Tab-separated table of C-alpha atoms in Angstrom:
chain	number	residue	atom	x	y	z
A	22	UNK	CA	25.518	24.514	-14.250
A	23	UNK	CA	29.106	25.248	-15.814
A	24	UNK	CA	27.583	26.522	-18.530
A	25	UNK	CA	26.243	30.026	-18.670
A	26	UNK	CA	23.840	31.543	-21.059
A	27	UNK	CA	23.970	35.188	-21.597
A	28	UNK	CA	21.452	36.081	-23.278
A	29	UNK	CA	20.160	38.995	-20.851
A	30	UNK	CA	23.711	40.451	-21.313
A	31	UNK	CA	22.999	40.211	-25.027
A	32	UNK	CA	19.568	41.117	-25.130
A	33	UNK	CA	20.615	44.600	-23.183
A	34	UNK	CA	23.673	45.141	-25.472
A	35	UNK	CA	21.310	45.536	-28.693
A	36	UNK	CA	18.384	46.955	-26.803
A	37	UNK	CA	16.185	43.942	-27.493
A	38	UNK	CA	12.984	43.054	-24.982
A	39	UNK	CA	12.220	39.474	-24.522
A	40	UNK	CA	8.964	40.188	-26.206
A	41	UNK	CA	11.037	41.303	-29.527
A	42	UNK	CA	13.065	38.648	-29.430
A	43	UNK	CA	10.532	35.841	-28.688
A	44	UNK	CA	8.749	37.050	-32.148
A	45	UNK	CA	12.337	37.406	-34.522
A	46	UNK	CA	13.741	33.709	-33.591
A	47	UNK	CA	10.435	32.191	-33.029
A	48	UNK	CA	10.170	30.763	-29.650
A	49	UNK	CA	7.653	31.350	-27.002
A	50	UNK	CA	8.280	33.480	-23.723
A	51	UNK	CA	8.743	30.756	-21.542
A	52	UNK	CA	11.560	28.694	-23.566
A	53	UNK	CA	13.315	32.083	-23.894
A	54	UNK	CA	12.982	32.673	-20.225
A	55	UNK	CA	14.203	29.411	-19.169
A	56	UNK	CA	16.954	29.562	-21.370
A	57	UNK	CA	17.757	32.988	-19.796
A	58	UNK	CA	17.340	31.525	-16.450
A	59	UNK	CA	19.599	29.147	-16.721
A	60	UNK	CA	17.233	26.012	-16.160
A	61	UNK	CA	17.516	24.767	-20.265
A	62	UNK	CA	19.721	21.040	-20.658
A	63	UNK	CA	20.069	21.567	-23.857
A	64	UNK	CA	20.468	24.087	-26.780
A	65	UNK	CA	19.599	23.159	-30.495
A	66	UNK	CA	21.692	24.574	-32.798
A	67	UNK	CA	18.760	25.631	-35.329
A	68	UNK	CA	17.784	27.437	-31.946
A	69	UNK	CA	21.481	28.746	-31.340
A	70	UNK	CA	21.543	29.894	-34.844
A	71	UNK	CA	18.446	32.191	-35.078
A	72	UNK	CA	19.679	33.613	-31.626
A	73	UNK	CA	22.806	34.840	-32.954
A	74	UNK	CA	21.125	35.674	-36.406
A	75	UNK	CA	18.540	38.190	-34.467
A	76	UNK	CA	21.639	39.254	-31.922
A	77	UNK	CA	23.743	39.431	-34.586
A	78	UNK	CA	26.560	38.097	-32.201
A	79	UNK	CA	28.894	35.191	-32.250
A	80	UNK	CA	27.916	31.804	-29.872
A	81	UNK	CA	30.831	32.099	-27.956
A	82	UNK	CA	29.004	35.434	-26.957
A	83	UNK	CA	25.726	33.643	-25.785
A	84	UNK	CA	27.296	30.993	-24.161
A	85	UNK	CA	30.011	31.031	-21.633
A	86	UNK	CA	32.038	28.160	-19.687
A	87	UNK	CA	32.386	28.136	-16.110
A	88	UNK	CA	34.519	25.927	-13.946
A	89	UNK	CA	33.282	24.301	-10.954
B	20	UNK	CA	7.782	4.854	-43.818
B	21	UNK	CA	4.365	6.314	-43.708
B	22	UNK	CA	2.847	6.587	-40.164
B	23	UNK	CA	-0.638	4.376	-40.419
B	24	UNK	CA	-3.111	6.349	-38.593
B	25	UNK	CA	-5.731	4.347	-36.648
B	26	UNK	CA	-7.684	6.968	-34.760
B	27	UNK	CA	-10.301	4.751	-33.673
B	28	UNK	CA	-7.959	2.460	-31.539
B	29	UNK	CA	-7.278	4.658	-28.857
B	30	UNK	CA	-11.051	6.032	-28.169
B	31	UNK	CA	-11.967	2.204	-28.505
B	32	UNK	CA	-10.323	0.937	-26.103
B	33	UNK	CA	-10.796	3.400	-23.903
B	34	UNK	CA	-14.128	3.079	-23.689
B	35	UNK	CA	-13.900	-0.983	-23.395
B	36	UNK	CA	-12.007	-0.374	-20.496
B	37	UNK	CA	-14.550	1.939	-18.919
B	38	UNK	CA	-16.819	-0.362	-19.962
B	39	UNK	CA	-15.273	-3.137	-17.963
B	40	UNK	CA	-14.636	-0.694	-14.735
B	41	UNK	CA	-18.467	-0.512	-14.483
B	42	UNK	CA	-19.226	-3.990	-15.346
B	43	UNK	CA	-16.630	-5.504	-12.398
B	44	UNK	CA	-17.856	-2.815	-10.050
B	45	UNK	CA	-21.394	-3.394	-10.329
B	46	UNK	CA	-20.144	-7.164	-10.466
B	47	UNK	CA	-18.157	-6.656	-7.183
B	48	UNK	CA	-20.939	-4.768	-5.610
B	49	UNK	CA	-23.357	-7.477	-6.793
B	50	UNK	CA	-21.247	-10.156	-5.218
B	51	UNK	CA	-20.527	-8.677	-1.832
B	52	UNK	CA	-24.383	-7.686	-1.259
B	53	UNK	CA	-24.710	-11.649	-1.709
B	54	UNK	CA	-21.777	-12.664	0.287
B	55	UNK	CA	-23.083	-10.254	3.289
B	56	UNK	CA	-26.973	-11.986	2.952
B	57	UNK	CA	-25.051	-15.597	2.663
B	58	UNK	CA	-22.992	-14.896	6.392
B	59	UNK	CA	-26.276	-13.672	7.969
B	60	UNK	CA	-28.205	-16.265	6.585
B	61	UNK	CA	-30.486	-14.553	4.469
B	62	UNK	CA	-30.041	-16.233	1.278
B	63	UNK	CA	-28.210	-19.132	-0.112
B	64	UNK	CA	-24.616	-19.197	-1.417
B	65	UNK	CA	-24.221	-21.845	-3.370
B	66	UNK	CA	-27.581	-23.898	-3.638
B	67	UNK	CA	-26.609	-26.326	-0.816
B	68	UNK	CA	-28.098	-25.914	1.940
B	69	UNK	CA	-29.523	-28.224	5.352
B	70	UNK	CA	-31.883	-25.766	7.478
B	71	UNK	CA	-30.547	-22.271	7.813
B	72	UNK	CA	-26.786	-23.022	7.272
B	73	UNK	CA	-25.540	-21.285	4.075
B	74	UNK	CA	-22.583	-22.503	2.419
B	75	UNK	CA	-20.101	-21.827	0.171
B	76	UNK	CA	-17.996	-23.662	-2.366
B	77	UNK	CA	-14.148	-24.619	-2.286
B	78	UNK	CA	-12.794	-26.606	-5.322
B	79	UNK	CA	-11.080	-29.722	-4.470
B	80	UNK	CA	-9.020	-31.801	-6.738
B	81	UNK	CA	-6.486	-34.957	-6.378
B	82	UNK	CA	-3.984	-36.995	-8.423
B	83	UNK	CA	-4.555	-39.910	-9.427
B	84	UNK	CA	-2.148	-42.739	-9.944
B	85	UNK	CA	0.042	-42.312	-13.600
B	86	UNK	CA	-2.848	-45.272	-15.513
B	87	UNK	CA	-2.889	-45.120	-18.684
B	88	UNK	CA	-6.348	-45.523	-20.203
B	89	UNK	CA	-5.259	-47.530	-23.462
B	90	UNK	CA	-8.146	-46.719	-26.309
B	91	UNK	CA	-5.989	-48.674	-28.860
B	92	UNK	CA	-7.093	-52.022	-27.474
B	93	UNK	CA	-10.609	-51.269	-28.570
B	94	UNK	CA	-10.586	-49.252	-31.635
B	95	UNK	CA	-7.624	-47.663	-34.070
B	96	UNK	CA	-4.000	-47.012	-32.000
B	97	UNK	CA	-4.150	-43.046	-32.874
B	98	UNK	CA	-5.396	-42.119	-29.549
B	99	UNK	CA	-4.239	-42.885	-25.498
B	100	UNK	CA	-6.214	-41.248	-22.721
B	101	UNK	CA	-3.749	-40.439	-19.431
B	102	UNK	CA	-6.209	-39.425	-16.195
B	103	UNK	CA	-4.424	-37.341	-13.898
B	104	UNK	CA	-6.575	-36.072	-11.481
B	105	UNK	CA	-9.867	-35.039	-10.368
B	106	UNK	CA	-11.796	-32.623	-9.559
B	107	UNK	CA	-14.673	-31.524	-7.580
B	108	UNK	CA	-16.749	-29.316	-5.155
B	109	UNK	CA	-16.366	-29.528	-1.182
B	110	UNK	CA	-18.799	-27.449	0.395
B	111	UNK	CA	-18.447	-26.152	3.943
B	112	UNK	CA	-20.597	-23.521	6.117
B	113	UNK	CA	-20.276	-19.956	4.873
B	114	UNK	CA	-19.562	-18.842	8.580
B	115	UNK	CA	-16.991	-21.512	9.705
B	116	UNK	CA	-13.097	-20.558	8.930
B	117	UNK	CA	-12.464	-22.221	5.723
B	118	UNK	CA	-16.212	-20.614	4.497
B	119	UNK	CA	-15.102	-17.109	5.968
B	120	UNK	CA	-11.580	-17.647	4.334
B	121	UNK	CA	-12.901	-18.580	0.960
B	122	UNK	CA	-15.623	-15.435	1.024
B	123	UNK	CA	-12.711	-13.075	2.106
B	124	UNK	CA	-10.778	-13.984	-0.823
B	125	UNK	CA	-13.003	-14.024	-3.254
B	126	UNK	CA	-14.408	-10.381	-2.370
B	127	UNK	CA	-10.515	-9.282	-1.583
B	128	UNK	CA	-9.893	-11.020	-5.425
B	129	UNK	CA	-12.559	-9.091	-6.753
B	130	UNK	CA	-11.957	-5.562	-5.236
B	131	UNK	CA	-8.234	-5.832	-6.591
B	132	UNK	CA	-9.658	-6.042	-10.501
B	133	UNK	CA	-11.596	-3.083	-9.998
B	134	UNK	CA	-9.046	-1.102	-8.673
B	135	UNK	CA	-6.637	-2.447	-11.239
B	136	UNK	CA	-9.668	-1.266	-13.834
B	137	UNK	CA	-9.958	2.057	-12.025
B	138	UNK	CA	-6.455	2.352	-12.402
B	139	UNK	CA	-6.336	1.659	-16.278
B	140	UNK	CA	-9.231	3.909	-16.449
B	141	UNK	CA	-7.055	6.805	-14.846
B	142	UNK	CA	-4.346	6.190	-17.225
B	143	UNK	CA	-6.374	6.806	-20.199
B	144	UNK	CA	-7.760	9.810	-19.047
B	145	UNK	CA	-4.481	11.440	-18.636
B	146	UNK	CA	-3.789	10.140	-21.911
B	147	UNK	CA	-6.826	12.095	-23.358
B	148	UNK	CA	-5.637	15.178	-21.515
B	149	UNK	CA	-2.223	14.924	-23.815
B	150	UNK	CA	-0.516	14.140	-20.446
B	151	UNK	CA	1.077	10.702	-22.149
B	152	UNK	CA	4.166	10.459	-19.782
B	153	UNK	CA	2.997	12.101	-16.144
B	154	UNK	CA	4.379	10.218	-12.690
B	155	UNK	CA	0.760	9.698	-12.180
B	156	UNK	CA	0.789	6.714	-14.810
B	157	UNK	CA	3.921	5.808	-13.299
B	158	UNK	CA	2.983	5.310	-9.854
B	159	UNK	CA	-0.370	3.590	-11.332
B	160	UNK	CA	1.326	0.959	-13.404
B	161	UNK	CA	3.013	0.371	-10.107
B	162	UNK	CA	0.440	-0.408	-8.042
B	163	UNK	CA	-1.283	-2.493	-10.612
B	164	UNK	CA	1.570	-4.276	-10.794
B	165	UNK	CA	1.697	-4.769	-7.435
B	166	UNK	CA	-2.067	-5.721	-7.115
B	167	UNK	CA	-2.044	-8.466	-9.741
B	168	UNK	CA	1.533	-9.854	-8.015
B	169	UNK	CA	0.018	-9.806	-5.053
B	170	UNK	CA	-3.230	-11.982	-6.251
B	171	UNK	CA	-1.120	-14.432	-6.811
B	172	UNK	CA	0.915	-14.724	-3.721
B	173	UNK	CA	-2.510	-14.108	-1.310
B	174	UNK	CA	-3.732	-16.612	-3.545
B	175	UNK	CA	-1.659	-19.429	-3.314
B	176	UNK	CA	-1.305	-18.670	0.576
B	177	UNK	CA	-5.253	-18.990	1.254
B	178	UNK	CA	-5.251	-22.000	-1.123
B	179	UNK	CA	-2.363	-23.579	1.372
B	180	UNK	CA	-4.548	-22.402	4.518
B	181	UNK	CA	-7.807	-23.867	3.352
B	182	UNK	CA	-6.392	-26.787	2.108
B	183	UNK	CA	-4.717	-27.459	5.809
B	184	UNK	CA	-8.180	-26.250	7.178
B	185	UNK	CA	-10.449	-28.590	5.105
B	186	UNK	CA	-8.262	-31.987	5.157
B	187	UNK	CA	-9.474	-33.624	7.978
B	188	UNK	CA	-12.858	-32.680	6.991
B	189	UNK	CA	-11.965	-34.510	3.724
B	190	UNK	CA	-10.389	-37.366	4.886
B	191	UNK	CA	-13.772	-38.048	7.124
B	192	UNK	CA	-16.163	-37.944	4.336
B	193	UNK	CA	-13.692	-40.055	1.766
B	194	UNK	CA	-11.373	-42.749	1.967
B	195	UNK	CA	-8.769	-41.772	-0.519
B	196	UNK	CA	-7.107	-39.190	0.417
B	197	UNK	CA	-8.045	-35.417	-1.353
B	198	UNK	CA	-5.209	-33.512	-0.125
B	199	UNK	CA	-2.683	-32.853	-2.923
B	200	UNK	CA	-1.708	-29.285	-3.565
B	201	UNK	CA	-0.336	-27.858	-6.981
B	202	UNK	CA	1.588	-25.080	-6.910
B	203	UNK	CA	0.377	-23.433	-10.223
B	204	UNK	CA	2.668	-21.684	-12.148
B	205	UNK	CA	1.158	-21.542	-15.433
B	206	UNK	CA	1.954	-18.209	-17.349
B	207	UNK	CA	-1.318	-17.311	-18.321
B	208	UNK	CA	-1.254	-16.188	-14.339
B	209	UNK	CA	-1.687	-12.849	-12.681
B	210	UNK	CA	1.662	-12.734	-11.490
B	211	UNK	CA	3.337	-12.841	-14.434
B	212	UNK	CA	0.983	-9.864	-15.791
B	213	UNK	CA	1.966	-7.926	-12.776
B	214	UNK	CA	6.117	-8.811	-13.326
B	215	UNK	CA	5.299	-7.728	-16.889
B	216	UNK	CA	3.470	-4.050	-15.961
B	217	UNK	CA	6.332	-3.472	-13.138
B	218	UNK	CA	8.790	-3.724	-16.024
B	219	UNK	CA	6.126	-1.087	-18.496
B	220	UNK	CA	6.502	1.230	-15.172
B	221	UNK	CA	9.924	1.368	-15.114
B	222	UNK	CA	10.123	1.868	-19.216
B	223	UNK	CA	7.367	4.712	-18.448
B	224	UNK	CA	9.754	6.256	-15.748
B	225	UNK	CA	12.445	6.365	-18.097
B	226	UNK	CA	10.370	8.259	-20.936
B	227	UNK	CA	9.227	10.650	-18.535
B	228	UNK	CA	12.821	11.362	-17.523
B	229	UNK	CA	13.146	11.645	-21.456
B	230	UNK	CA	10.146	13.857	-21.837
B	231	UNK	CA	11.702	16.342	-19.128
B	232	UNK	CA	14.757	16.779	-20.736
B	233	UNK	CA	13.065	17.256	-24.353
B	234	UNK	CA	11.333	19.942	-22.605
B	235	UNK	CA	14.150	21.736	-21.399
B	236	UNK	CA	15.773	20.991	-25.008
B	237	UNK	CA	15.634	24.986	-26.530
């Protein structure tokens, strides 16, 4: 899929477990770990915006375009 | 717009349609044990009977000539009467080829509600799991679908059959002729039921694409 979450990239950056994050944005394991994976079609932007609330990052730093 | 809640539909119907599963099944059962005893002369089909020869009933029916039946003449001229046909019972031996025809079709006829009831029965279950869009309903709307087309189609070809079967037979035991065939296509038919549940499936299939990609909605 062209477009890339990195959320492992930003999970390791502020030395945050899944586990940790699951509980601060309030999603279960297994949405965070398919969003991690790769597998999610779509991102909602209340979702996108307690990500980068608990990452304290930017969206352009979760998500990343790649070209085919 | 408040959301009405009716939570006594669902359960409801659910159990009328297991109701009806059980009833047709026991019904089908019922019916073949009786067909079987008819063909090996144990019992009587259909009350007619010379000896040992069972026999079973085939519906006959012819057109009459357009008359009109004027009522006016004798009392007010609010009503006419048109006669269009009529109707009644030919019955042959339950083992000769119209008789084995006729049993065939009604047991076949029979078999395909209950599955189509086993079917709907299956579908509510999952919906009592929480599963509301699976492939399972899918794939069962299809076949029901299918079934009820197909009761139709088998229908109006062993109608054609036994009506090419039993016309000579007719002929000899009448002078006017008892052969018309109608092709019915009234919409209160099966196959228009089974056209209308093909279409359901396809709506289904579409919500369970829908369902998938809510679930991989983060």
């Amino acid at each position: 899929m062209p477009i890339i979450v990195n959320l492992d990239v930003m999970m390791a950056r502020r030395k945050m477990s899944l586990t940790e994050l699951a509980e601060k944005v309030d999603l279960t394991m297994a949405n965070l770990s398919i969003l991690k994976t790769g597998k999610a079609k779509a991102v909602r932007f209340s979702t996108l915006e307690a990500l980068c609330r608990a990452l304290d990052c930017q969206p352009g730093d979760l998500l990343e375009w790649q070209g085919d | 717009m408040e959301k009405q809640k009716t939570p006594w539909v669902f359960p409801t119907v659910k159990i009328l349609v297991s109701i009806a599963y059980y009833f047709m099944l026991v019904v089908f059962v019922l019916l073949l044990v009786k067909k079987i005893l008819g063909l090996i002369g144990m019992t009587n089909n259909e009350g007619a009977s010379e000896g040992n020869v069972a026999y079973v009933s085939v519906s006959v029916e012819r057109s009459l000539p357009r008359t009109r039946l004027d009522v006016s003449a004798q009392q007010s001229a609010d009503y006419k009467l048109h006669r269009f046909s009529e109707s009644g019972t030919l019955y042959v031996p339950a083992r000769s080829a119209v008789g084995l025809l006729d049993t065939t079709f009604r047991v076949l006829g029979l078999f395909s509600v209950v599955v189509v009831l086993l079917l709907l029965k299956k579908i509510f279950k999952n919906l009592s799991g929480g599963a509301a869009f699976h492939p399972d309903t899918v794939r069962r709307l299809n076949w029901m679908g299918v079934l009820l087309i197909a009761q139709n189609v088998v229908g109006f070809a062993v109608a054609a059959a036994m009506n090419h079967l039993t016309r000579s037979s007719i002929n000899s035991l009448l002078p006017a002729n008892l052969h018309e065939f109608h092709l019915n296509l009234d919409f209160d038919s099966t196959w228009f039921l089974g056209l209308l549940i093909l279409a359901i499936a396809q709506v289904y299939r579409r919500g369970i694409e829908l369902q998938a990609e809510n679930e991989l909605t983060i």
